[in-house]
Coordinates of C-alpha atoms in Angstrom, one line a residue:
Chain A
D1 CA 90.0 100.9 74.5
E2 CA 93.4 100.0 73.6
I3 CA 94.1 96.0 73.9
L4 CA 97.6 94.8 73.8
C5 CA 98.2 91.4 74.1
S6 CA 101.4 90.1 75.6
L7 CA 101.7 86.7 75.0
A8 CA 105.4 88.1 73.1
G9 CA 106.2 89.9 76.2
P10 CA 105.2 93.5 77.2
P11 CA 105.4 95.9 74.5
S12 CA 107.7 98.8 74.7
P13 CA 106.2 102.2 75.7
P14 CA 107.1 105.1 74.2
G15 CA 109.5 107.4 75.4
Q16 CA 111.3 104.5 76.7
D17 CA 115.1 104.8 76.9
P18 CA 116.6 102.4 74.4
H19 CA 119.5 101.7 77.0
G20 CA 116.7 100.4 79.2
W21 CA 118.0 102.4 82.2
R22 CA 114.0 102.9 83.1
V23 CA 112.8 99.2 83.3
P24 CA 112.8 98.7 87.0
V25 CA 115.2 96.1 88.1
D26 CA 115.9 94.9 91.4
C27 CA 118.3 96.8 93.5
V28 CA 120.7 93.9 94.1
R29 CA 121.0 93.7 90.0
A30 CA 121.1 97.6 89.8
N31 CA 123.9 97.3 91.9
E32 CA 125.7 94.8 89.8
L33 CA 124.8 96.8 86.7
C34 CA 126.3 99.9 88.3
A35 CA 129.2 97.8 89.6
A36 CA 130.1 96.5 86.2
E37 CA 130.6 100.6 85.3
P38 CA 133.1 102.6 86.9
S39 CA 131.5 105.8 86.7
C40 CA 128.3 104.6 88.7
S41 CA 130.3 102.8 91.1
S42 CA 132.5 105.6 92.0
R43 CA 129.8 107.8 92.0
Y44 CA 127.9 105.0 94.4
R45 CA 131.2 104.8 96.5
T46 CA 131.2 108.4 96.8
L47 CA 127.3 108.8 97.6
R48 CA 127.3 106.2 100.9
Q49 CA 130.5 108.0 102.0
C50 CA 128.6 111.1 101.7
L51 CA 125.0 109.6 103.3
A52 CA 127.2 107.6 106.2
G53 CA 126.3 109.5 109.6
R54 CA 125.4 112.6 107.9
D55 CA 121.8 114.1 107.7
R56 CA 120.6 114.7 103.8
N57 CA 121.0 118.9 104.2
T58 CA 125.1 118.4 105.2
M59 CA 125.5 115.7 102.7
L60 CA 123.9 118.2 100.3
A61 CA 126.5 121.3 101.2
N62 CA 128.9 118.6 99.6
K63 CA 129.6 119.7 96.1
E64 CA 130.7 116.0 95.6
C65 CA 127.8 114.4 97.2
Q66 CA 125.4 116.6 95.5
A67 CA 127.2 115.4 91.7
A68 CA 127.5 112.1 93.1
L69 CA 123.7 111.8 93.5
E70 CA 123.0 113.7 90.1
V71 CA 124.5 111.1 88.6
L72 CA 122.7 108.4 89.9
Q73 CA 119.5 109.5 89.4
E74 CA 120.4 108.6 85.7
S75 CA 121.4 104.8 86.6
P76 CA 119.2 101.7 87.2
L77 CA 119.7 102.3 91.1
Y78 CA 117.8 105.1 91.3
D79 CA 114.4 103.1 90.2
C80 CA 115.4 100.2 91.7
R81 CA 112.5 98.2 93.6
C82 CA 112.7 95.1 95.9
K83 CA 110.7 92.2 95.8
R84 CA 108.5 90.9 99.7
G85 CA 110.4 87.7 100.3
M86 CA 113.4 87.6 97.8
K87 CA 116.2 86.0 98.2
K88 CA 118.3 89.3 99.7
E89 CA 115.7 91.2 100.6
L90 CA 117.7 93.2 103.2
Q91 CA 120.4 93.7 100.7
C92 CA 118.0 94.7 98.5
L93 CA 116.5 97.3 100.8
Q94 CA 120.0 98.9 102.2
I95 CA 120.8 99.4 98.6
Y96 CA 117.3 101.2 98.0
W97 CA 117.5 103.3 101.2
S98 CA 121.2 104.4 100.9
I99 CA 120.1 106.2 97.6
H100 CA 116.4 107.0 98.5
L101 CA 117.6 108.6 101.4
G102 CA 119.9 110.8 100.0
L103 CA 116.5 112.0 97.5
T104 CA 114.1 112.8 99.9
E105 CA 113.5 115.5 101.9
G106 CA 113.6 113.0 105.0
G107 CA 111.2 113.5 108.3
E108 CA 108.6 112.9 105.4
F109 CA 104.7 111.9 106.6
Y110 CA 104.7 109.0 103.8
E111 CA 107.4 107.4 101.7
A112 CA 107.2 105.8 98.8
S113 CA 107.0 101.7 99.0
P114 CA 110.6 100.3 98.0
Y115 CA 108.4 96.8 97.0
E116 CA 107.4 96.8 93.4
P117 CA 103.6 97.5 92.9
V118 CA 101.4 94.2 93.3
T119 CA 100.3 93.6 89.6
S120 CA 100.3 89.4 89.3
R121 CA 97.2 88.8 90.6
L122 CA 96.4 85.6 89.0
S123 CA 97.7 83.4 91.5
D124 CA 96.1 85.2 93.9
I125 CA 92.8 84.5 92.3
F126 CA 93.4 80.8 92.4
R127 CA 94.1 81.2 96.0
L128 CA 91.2 82.8 97.0
A129 CA 89.3 80.8 94.8
S130 CA 90.4 78.0 96.6
I131 CA 89.3 79.3 99.7
F132 CA 86.1 80.1 99.1
S133 CA 85.2 77.0 96.8
G134 CA 85.8 75.5 100.2
M135 CA 83.3 77.4 101.7
D136 CA 79.6 76.7 101.9
P137 CA 77.7 79.6 101.0
T138 CA 74.7 78.3 103.4
T139 CA 76.7 77.5 106.4
N140 CA 74.8 78.4 109.5
S141 CA 75.3 82.1 111.4
K142 CA 77.3 79.6 114.3
S143 CA 80.0 78.9 112.4
N144 CA 83.2 80.5 113.3
H145 CA 85.5 81.4 110.4
C146 CA 88.4 81.7 112.7
L147 CA 88.0 78.2 114.6
D148 CA 87.6 77.0 110.5
A149 CA 90.7 79.0 109.3
A150 CA 92.6 77.1 112.3
K151 CA 91.6 73.9 111.4
A152 CA 92.7 74.7 108.0
C153 CA 96.1 75.7 108.9
N154 CA 96.5 72.3 111.1
L155 CA 95.9 70.1 108.1
N156 CA 98.4 71.5 106.4
D157 CA 101.6 70.2 107.1
N158 CA 103.4 73.4 106.2
C159 CA 101.1 75.8 107.7
K160 CA 100.6 73.8 110.8
R161 CA 104.4 73.4 111.3
L162 CA 105.1 77.0 111.1
R163 CA 102.2 78.3 113.2
S164 CA 103.4 75.5 116.0
G165 CA 106.5 77.2 116.0
Y166 CA 105.1 81.0 116.2
I167 CA 103.3 79.9 119.3
S168 CA 105.2 77.6 120.9
T169 CA 107.9 80.7 120.3
C170 CA 105.6 83.6 121.7
N171 CA 104.4 81.3 124.6
K172 CA 107.6 80.5 126.0
E173 CA 108.7 81.5 129.4
I174 CA 112.2 82.6 129.2
S175 CA 112.4 83.5 133.4
A176 CA 110.0 85.0 136.3
T177 CA 110.3 88.4 135.2
E178 CA 110.9 87.8 131.4
H179 CA 107.4 87.0 130.1
C180 CA 108.7 85.5 126.4
S181 CA 111.4 86.6 124.2
R182 CA 109.8 89.6 122.0
R183 CA 112.8 89.2 119.2
K184 CA 112.2 85.1 118.5
C185 CA 108.4 85.7 118.6
H186 CA 108.5 88.3 116.1
K187 CA 111.5 86.4 113.9
A188 CA 108.8 83.3 113.9
L189 CA 106.0 85.1 113.4
R190 CA 107.7 87.1 110.0
Q191 CA 108.8 83.0 108.9
F192 CA 105.2 82.2 109.6
F193 CA 103.9 85.0 107.4
D194 CA 106.8 84.9 104.8
R195 CA 106.4 81.1 104.3
V196 CA 103.1 80.1 104.5
P197 CA 100.6 80.7 101.5
S198 CA 98.2 83.9 102.1
E199 CA 95.2 81.4 101.6
Y200 CA 96.2 80.2 105.0
T201 CA 97.5 83.2 106.7
Y202 CA 94.8 85.8 105.8
R203 CA 91.8 83.5 106.7
L204 CA 93.7 83.1 110.1
L205 CA 94.1 87.2 110.2
F206 CA 91.0 88.3 108.5
C207 CA 88.3 85.7 109.3
S208 CA 84.7 87.3 109.7
C209 CA 83.3 86.8 113.2
K210 CA 79.6 87.3 114.0
D211 CA 80.7 86.4 118.0
Q212 CA 83.0 87.0 120.5
A213 CA 84.7 84.2 120.9
C214 CA 85.7 84.5 117.2
A215 CA 86.5 87.4 117.8
E216 CA 88.9 86.9 120.5
R217 CA 90.3 84.1 118.9
R218 CA 91.3 86.3 115.6
R219 CA 92.7 89.0 118.0
Q220 CA 94.9 86.1 119.5
T221 CA 96.1 84.9 116.3
I222 CA 99.8 86.8 116.8
V223 CA 99.6 85.7 120.1
P224 CA 99.6 89.6 121.1
S225 CA 100.4 88.8 124.9
C226 CA 104.2 88.5 123.5
S227 CA 104.5 90.1 120.1
Y228 CA 102.0 93.1 120.3
E229 CA 101.1 94.1 124.0
D230 CA 104.5 95.8 126.3
K231 CA 104.5 97.1 130.1
E232 CA 104.1 100.8 128.2
K233 CA 102.4 102.3 125.2
P234 CA 105.4 104.8 123.2
N235 CA 104.2 107.8 121.9
C236 CA 103.3 106.5 118.3
L237 CA 105.9 109.1 116.1
D238 CA 108.5 108.0 118.7
L239 CA 107.7 104.2 117.5
R240 CA 107.8 105.5 113.6
N241 CA 111.1 106.8 114.6
T242 CA 112.5 103.5 116.2
C243 CA 111.1 101.5 112.6
R244 CA 112.4 104.1 110.4
T245 CA 115.7 103.4 111.5
D246 CA 115.4 99.9 110.7
H247 CA 115.3 99.4 107.0
L248 CA 112.9 96.4 106.9
C249 CA 110.5 97.9 109.2
R250 CA 110.7 101.3 107.8
S251 CA 109.9 99.4 103.7
R252 CA 107.1 97.5 105.2
L253 CA 105.8 100.7 106.9
A254 CA 106.1 102.5 103.4
D255 CA 104.7 100.0 101.5
F256 CA 101.4 99.8 103.8
H257 CA 100.8 103.3 103.5
T258 CA 101.8 102.9 99.9
N259 CA 99.0 99.9 99.8
C260 CA 96.4 100.5 101.9
Q261 CA 96.1 104.6 101.8
A262 CA 92.8 105.5 100.5
P263 CA 92.7 107.7 97.4
S264 CA 91.8 111.2 98.3
Q265 CA 89.3 111.2 95.2
S266 CA 87.1 108.4 96.9
M267 CA 87.5 107.5 100.8
T268 CA 85.9 104.4 100.6
S269 CA 88.5 101.8 98.6
C270 CA 92.0 101.8 98.4
P271 CA 94.2 102.3 95.9
G272 CA 93.4 100.8 92.3
D273 CA 90.8 99.0 94.7
N274 CA 93.6 96.3 95.3
Y275 CA 92.4 94.9 98.5
Q276 CA 94.9 92.1 98.0
A277 CA 98.0 94.2 98.0
C278 CA 96.6 96.4 101.1
L279 CA 96.3 93.1 103.1
G280 CA 99.9 91.8 101.8
S281 CA 101.4 95.0 103.2
Y282 CA 99.2 94.9 106.6
T283 CA 100.7 91.3 106.9
G284 CA 103.7 92.8 106.0
L285 CA 104.1 94.6 109.5
I286 CA 103.9 91.5 111.7
G287 CA 106.8 90.8 113.4
F288 CA 107.8 94.3 113.8
D289 CA 108.1 97.1 115.7
M290 CA 105.3 98.5 114.0
T291 CA 103.3 95.2 114.8
P292 CA 99.9 96.4 114.4
N293 CA 96.8 94.2 115.7
Y294 CA 92.9 94.2 116.7
V295 CA 93.0 96.3 119.8
D296 CA 89.8 94.2 121.0
A297 CA 87.4 91.7 120.3
S298 CA 84.4 93.4 119.1
T299 CA 82.2 91.9 116.5
T300 CA 80.4 95.1 115.4
S301 CA 83.3 97.6 114.5
I302 CA 86.8 96.2 113.6
T303 CA 89.8 98.8 114.6
I304 CA 93.4 98.2 114.2
S305 CA 96.1 100.1 115.7
P306 CA 99.8 99.7 116.5
W307 CA 100.8 99.2 120.3
C308 CA 101.1 103.3 121.0
S309 CA 99.2 105.9 121.7
C310 CA 99.4 109.5 121.2
R311 CA 100.4 110.4 124.4
G312 CA 103.0 113.3 125.1
S313 CA 102.9 114.2 121.4
G314 CA 103.7 117.7 122.2
N315 CA 103.4 120.2 119.7
M316 CA 102.9 116.9 117.1
E317 CA 99.8 115.9 118.5
E318 CA 97.8 116.1 115.1
E319 CA 101.1 114.5 113.1
C320 CA 100.8 111.4 115.5
E321 CA 96.6 111.7 115.1
K322 CA 97.2 111.4 111.4
F323 CA 99.6 108.4 111.6
L324 CA 97.3 106.8 114.3
R325 CA 93.8 107.5 112.0
D326 CA 95.5 105.7 109.2
F327 CA 95.9 102.2 111.4
T328 CA 92.6 102.9 113.6
E329 CA 90.3 104.9 111.0
N330 CA 91.5 103.3 107.6
P331 CA 88.6 102.9 105.7
C332 CA 90.7 101.2 102.6
L333 CA 92.1 98.5 105.1
R334 CA 88.7 98.0 107.0
N335 CA 87.2 97.6 104.0
A336 CA 89.7 95.3 102.9
I337 CA 89.6 92.7 105.6
Q338 CA 85.4 92.8 105.6
A339 CA 85.8 92.3 101.7
F340 CA 88.3 89.2 102.5
G341 CA 86.1 88.0 105.4
N342 CA 82.6 88.0 103.6
G343 CA 84.2 86.4 100.1
T344 CA 83.2 89.5 98.4
D345 CA 86.8 89.7 97.1
V346 CA 85.8 87.2 94.4
N347 CA 82.4 88.3 93.6
I348 CA 81.6 91.0 90.9
S349 CA 80.9 94.0 92.8
P350 CA 80.2 97.1 91.1
K351 CA 83.9 98.2 91.7
N352 CA 85.8 95.6 90.6
P353 CA 88.0 95.0 93.6
L354 CA 90.3 92.6 91.8
H355 CA 91.6 95.7 90.1
P356 CA 95.7 95.3 90.1
V357 CA 97.6 98.4 91.2
T358 CA 100.5 99.4 88.8
L359 CA 100.7 102.9 90.3
L360 CA 102.0 104.3 93.3
P361 CA 99.0 106.4 95.1
K362 CA 99.5 110.1 95.1
M363 CA 102.2 110.6 97.6
E364 CA 103.4 114.0 99.2
K365 CA 106.5 114.5 98.0
S366 CA 107.0 111.3 96.5
P367 CA 109.6 110.7 93.8
A368 CA 109.1 110.8 90.1
L369 CA 107.1 107.5 89.0
P370 CA 108.7 105.7 86.2
D371 CA 107.9 106.4 82.7
D372 CA 106.8 103.2 81.8
I373 CA 104.2 101.6 83.7
N374 CA 103.8 98.5 82.0
D375 CA 106.8 96.3 82.3
S376 CA 107.1 97.0 86.2
N377 CA 106.6 93.1 86.4
T378 CA 108.3 91.6 84.3
M379 CA 111.4 90.6 85.7
Y380 CA 109.8 88.2 88.1
D381 CA 106.7 87.3 86.1
M382 CA 107.6 84.0 85.8
S383 CA 104.2 82.5 85.3
I384 CA 103.7 80.2 81.9
I385 CA 100.3 82.0 81.7
T386 CA 100.2 85.5 80.7
T387 CA 98.4 87.6 83.5
C388 CA 95.5 90.1 82.6
T389 CA 96.6 93.3 84.1
S390 CA 94.8 96.7 83.6
V391 CA 95.8 100.0 84.7
Q392 CA 93.1 102.6 85.0
E393 CA 93.6 105.8 84.1
H394 CA 94.8 108.4 87.1
G395 CA 93.1 111.3 86.3
P396 CA 95.0 114.3 84.2
K397 CA 97.9 113.5 85.5
L398 CA 99.1 110.0 83.7
N399 CA 96.6 110.8 81.0
K400 CA 98.5 109.2 78.7
S401 CA 98.3 105.6 79.6
K402 CA 95.7 104.1 78.3
E403 CA 93.8 101.6 80.1
Q404 CA 95.6 98.1 78.4
S405 CA 93.8 94.2 79.5
L406 CA 97.4 91.9 78.6
C407 CA 95.3 89.0 78.0
Y408 CA 95.0 85.5 78.9
S409 CA 95.1 84.2 74.9
E410 CA 92.2 85.6 73.7
T411 CA 90.7 88.7 74.7
Q412 CA 87.8 88.4 72.8
L413 CA 87.1 85.2 75.4
T414 CA 86.8 87.3 78.4
T415 CA 84.3 90.0 76.8
D416 CA 82.4 87.3 75.1
I417 CA 82.0 85.3 77.6
M418 CA 80.8 88.3 79.9
P419 CA 79.3 91.4 77.8
D420 CA 77.7 92.6 80.7
Q421 CA 80.8 92.7 83.0
K422 CA 82.2 95.9 80.2
T423 CA 81.0 98.3 82.5
F424 CA 81.5 102.0 82.1
T425 CA 81.0 104.8 84.7
D426 CA 81.2 108.8 84.9
Q427 CA 83.1 109.1 88.3
K428 CA 84.4 112.2 88.8
A429 CA 82.8 115.6 88.1
D430 CA 86.2 116.8 86.5
G431 CA 85.3 115.0 83.2
S432 CA 88.3 112.8 83.8
R433 CA 87.0 109.0 82.8
H434 CA 87.6 106.6 85.3
R435 CA 87.2 103.3 83.5
V436 CA 86.7 99.6 84.4
R437 CA 86.7 96.4 82.8
G438 CA 85.5 94.1 84.8
M439 CA 86.1 90.4 84.7
L440 CA 84.6 87.7 86.4
P441 CA 87.3 86.1 88.6
L442 CA 86.5 82.6 88.1
A443 CA 86.3 83.1 84.6
P444 CA 90.0 83.2 83.5
I445 CA 90.6 79.5 85.7
L446 CA 87.7 78.3 83.9
L447 CA 89.3 79.2 80.5
L448 CA 92.2 77.8 81.5
M449 CA 90.9 74.7 82.4
L450 CA 89.5 74.5 79.3
E451 CA 93.3 74.7 77.6
L452 CA 95.2 72.6 79.9
Chain B
S1 CA 81.5 40.8 103.6
R2 CA 83.1 38.3 105.4
R3 CA 86.1 38.5 102.5
K4 CA 86.3 42.1 102.7
R5 CA 86.5 42.3 106.6
A6 CA 89.4 39.7 106.2
R7 CA 91.2 41.7 103.3
A8 CA 91.3 44.8 105.9
R9 CA 92.3 42.8 108.9
H10 CA 95.3 41.7 106.6
K11 CA 96.0 45.5 105.8
P12 CA 100.0 45.6 106.2
C13 CA 101.3 48.5 108.9
A14 CA 100.6 51.7 107.9
L15 CA 100.3 55.6 108.7
K16 CA 96.6 56.4 108.9
E17 CA 94.8 59.5 109.3
L18 CA 91.7 60.9 111.2
E19 CA 90.3 64.7 112.1
V20 CA 90.1 65.1 115.2
S21 CA 88.8 67.7 117.7
V22 CA 91.7 69.2 120.7
S23 CA 89.0 68.3 123.3
E24 CA 88.4 64.3 121.7
L25 CA 92.2 63.9 122.1
G26 CA 91.6 62.8 125.9
L27 CA 94.4 64.9 127.1
G28 CA 92.5 67.3 129.2
Y29 CA 92.6 70.6 126.5
E30 CA 88.9 72.2 125.9
S31 CA 89.5 73.3 122.4
D32 CA 87.2 73.1 119.1
E33 CA 90.2 73.3 117.4
T34 CA 90.4 70.3 114.5
V35 CA 93.7 68.6 114.5
L36 CA 95.4 65.8 112.4
F37 CA 95.8 62.7 114.3
R38 CA 98.2 60.4 112.4
Y39 CA 98.4 56.9 113.7
C40 CA 99.7 53.2 112.7
S41 CA 97.5 50.5 112.1
G42 CA 97.5 46.9 110.0
T43 CA 99.5 43.8 110.2
C44 CA 103.1 42.7 110.8
E45 CA 103.1 38.9 109.3
A46 CA 105.8 40.2 106.9
A47 CA 107.7 41.0 109.7
V48 CA 108.0 37.8 111.8
R49 CA 111.3 37.1 112.5
S50 CA 113.3 33.4 113.6
Y51 CA 113.1 35.4 117.0
D52 CA 109.2 35.4 117.0
L53 CA 109.3 32.1 116.1
S54 CA 111.6 30.8 118.5
L55 CA 109.7 32.6 121.1
K56 CA 106.5 31.0 120.5
S57 CA 108.1 27.8 120.4
M58 CA 109.6 28.1 123.7
R59 CA 106.6 29.5 125.0
S60 CA 104.1 26.7 124.3
K61 CA 107.2 23.9 125.8
R62 CA 106.6 26.1 128.8
R63 CA 110.3 27.2 129.2
I64 CA 109.0 30.8 129.5
K65 CA 106.2 30.6 131.7
K66 CA 105.7 33.4 134.0
E67 CA 107.8 36.9 131.8
K68 CA 105.4 38.7 129.7
V69 CA 106.6 38.5 126.2
R70 CA 105.3 39.6 122.8
A71 CA 105.8 37.0 119.9
R72 CA 104.8 39.0 117.2
P73 CA 105.9 42.5 115.5
C74 CA 104.0 45.4 116.8
C75 CA 103.1 48.5 114.2
R76 CA 104.2 51.3 115.8
P77 CA 105.3 54.7 115.4
L78 CA 108.5 55.0 114.2
A79 CA 108.7 58.9 114.3
Y80 CA 106.5 61.3 115.6
D81 CA 105.1 64.4 113.6
D82 CA 106.3 67.8 115.0
D83 CA 104.4 69.8 117.5
V84 CA 100.9 71.1 117.6
S85 CA 99.8 74.2 118.7
F86 CA 95.8 75.3 119.6
L87 CA 94.2 77.8 121.2
D88 CA 91.9 76.3 123.9
T89 CA 88.4 77.7 124.8
Y90 CA 90.1 80.1 127.7
N91 CA 92.3 81.5 125.1
R92 CA 95.5 80.1 125.9
Y93 CA 97.8 78.3 123.7
Y94 CA 99.2 75.2 123.9
T95 CA 101.9 73.3 122.7
V96 CA 101.9 69.4 122.8
N97 CA 105.0 67.0 121.3
E98 CA 104.8 63.8 119.7
L99 CA 100.8 64.0 119.3
S100 CA 101.0 62.7 115.9
A101 CA 102.6 59.5 114.2
K102 CA 105.2 60.7 110.8
E103 CA 106.5 57.4 110.1
C104 CA 105.2 53.3 110.7
G105 CA 107.0 49.9 111.0
C106 CA 106.8 47.1 112.4
V107 CA 109.3 46.6 115.5

């Protein structure tokens, strides 16, 4: 194991351009960097004109457009990403897609997420810990976790205000014919999920249920009569096309596919075993055309779907079914929801679900990954405490990436306290190792408390 | 304990809170959801004005006989909290406004 302490900032990975071109910055910043350079800014202007109202093939037929695209692949704009809920998120996404629509084939099944990978998990651990510390493990089977979640929200002023905000908006009758304003309802829902910490929102959305009243309450969370159901069920591929015309919806869908797509090697879990990232990108879809929800109030099986079906798919039936199955029969999503509901994400499990994802999952025709996978999150990582992230090996494709731990202050502490947590598993037949450095998630908190 | 009671009675007007179920509010809604009910409680002795003293005097001198008057400031909400929404037992959403106090004062 190679252990890298990152107290003095992340180490420069080998092969990084000294000019910092490959350091992913957010696209708004990348745009500023590009604007400061005459050659970059003129090429970018050209490319935007090329893309305006033209499909990719027409654009690439033009020599000038092609040249502009080639030059821009060397610029910071090429690797730039956005952050959910950032200032100027829409502007950032517009910049991202202005480049990436030219880079991708178009009409791809999965698109790479324009959002930066979720690596900072410390705050999440705190959140989860605070949720489950308030949960008595001996509560009887009659307890309704969804009702408890509503209580927790009602007792928090911010959560209560924004919850009432979307409920009253989504429940407001406009006229005899118009049952509610879907547009306003979606906007209020987005505000709720953007501005309320996930310790409240996840609890409402992903509470575990043992009876139907609880499951129905869970299904009702997003006021589905207004935000979800419609008079007609569109075809899922048509709905996807509608979503892709909107930069925000397109980005959230790509993010969902990136974080909730079970890796082909294991059909049971999430990319990097990062349940948090999957739940986050699922939640990010609420309030858009692709709003997902529980299809019924079943307590035994969880079925999620957007409001669409595969009827009328024509010869695209197979693709439609595949698209829909990523919601209805997605083991990663289901496991993530169940793990959250059971509180198992904070307990030690052999799969170590708190493993952060710093790598994009393998995707069809995804744009090349940045060479360095170490510092993708440093721009935003404002926390005083250095986060401990580990990057696991992802097969031979990225075999140069050693497992690394960016540690809290003394890595030894973690391993000394929990020597058993260091597990080593031989997973795959092809001999590539899959290492899991287990960390009792609460231990860092204890360590921090000692330090404070 | 008598001294304790006396001290409690003399607490000045302030905001207090209670966790109650929606059904307990007595507004006719049936829901097990818990909401935070904030109310105003306490005395307003410090807020007695010449108005109150004079009014009391007028009443005792029987210059005011039939009308209903209040010669004492009263601890009441000065502002109300934001709306509260909840799901009832029949899975319908309701929003109630001005349910809970936000700020108290002697008026």
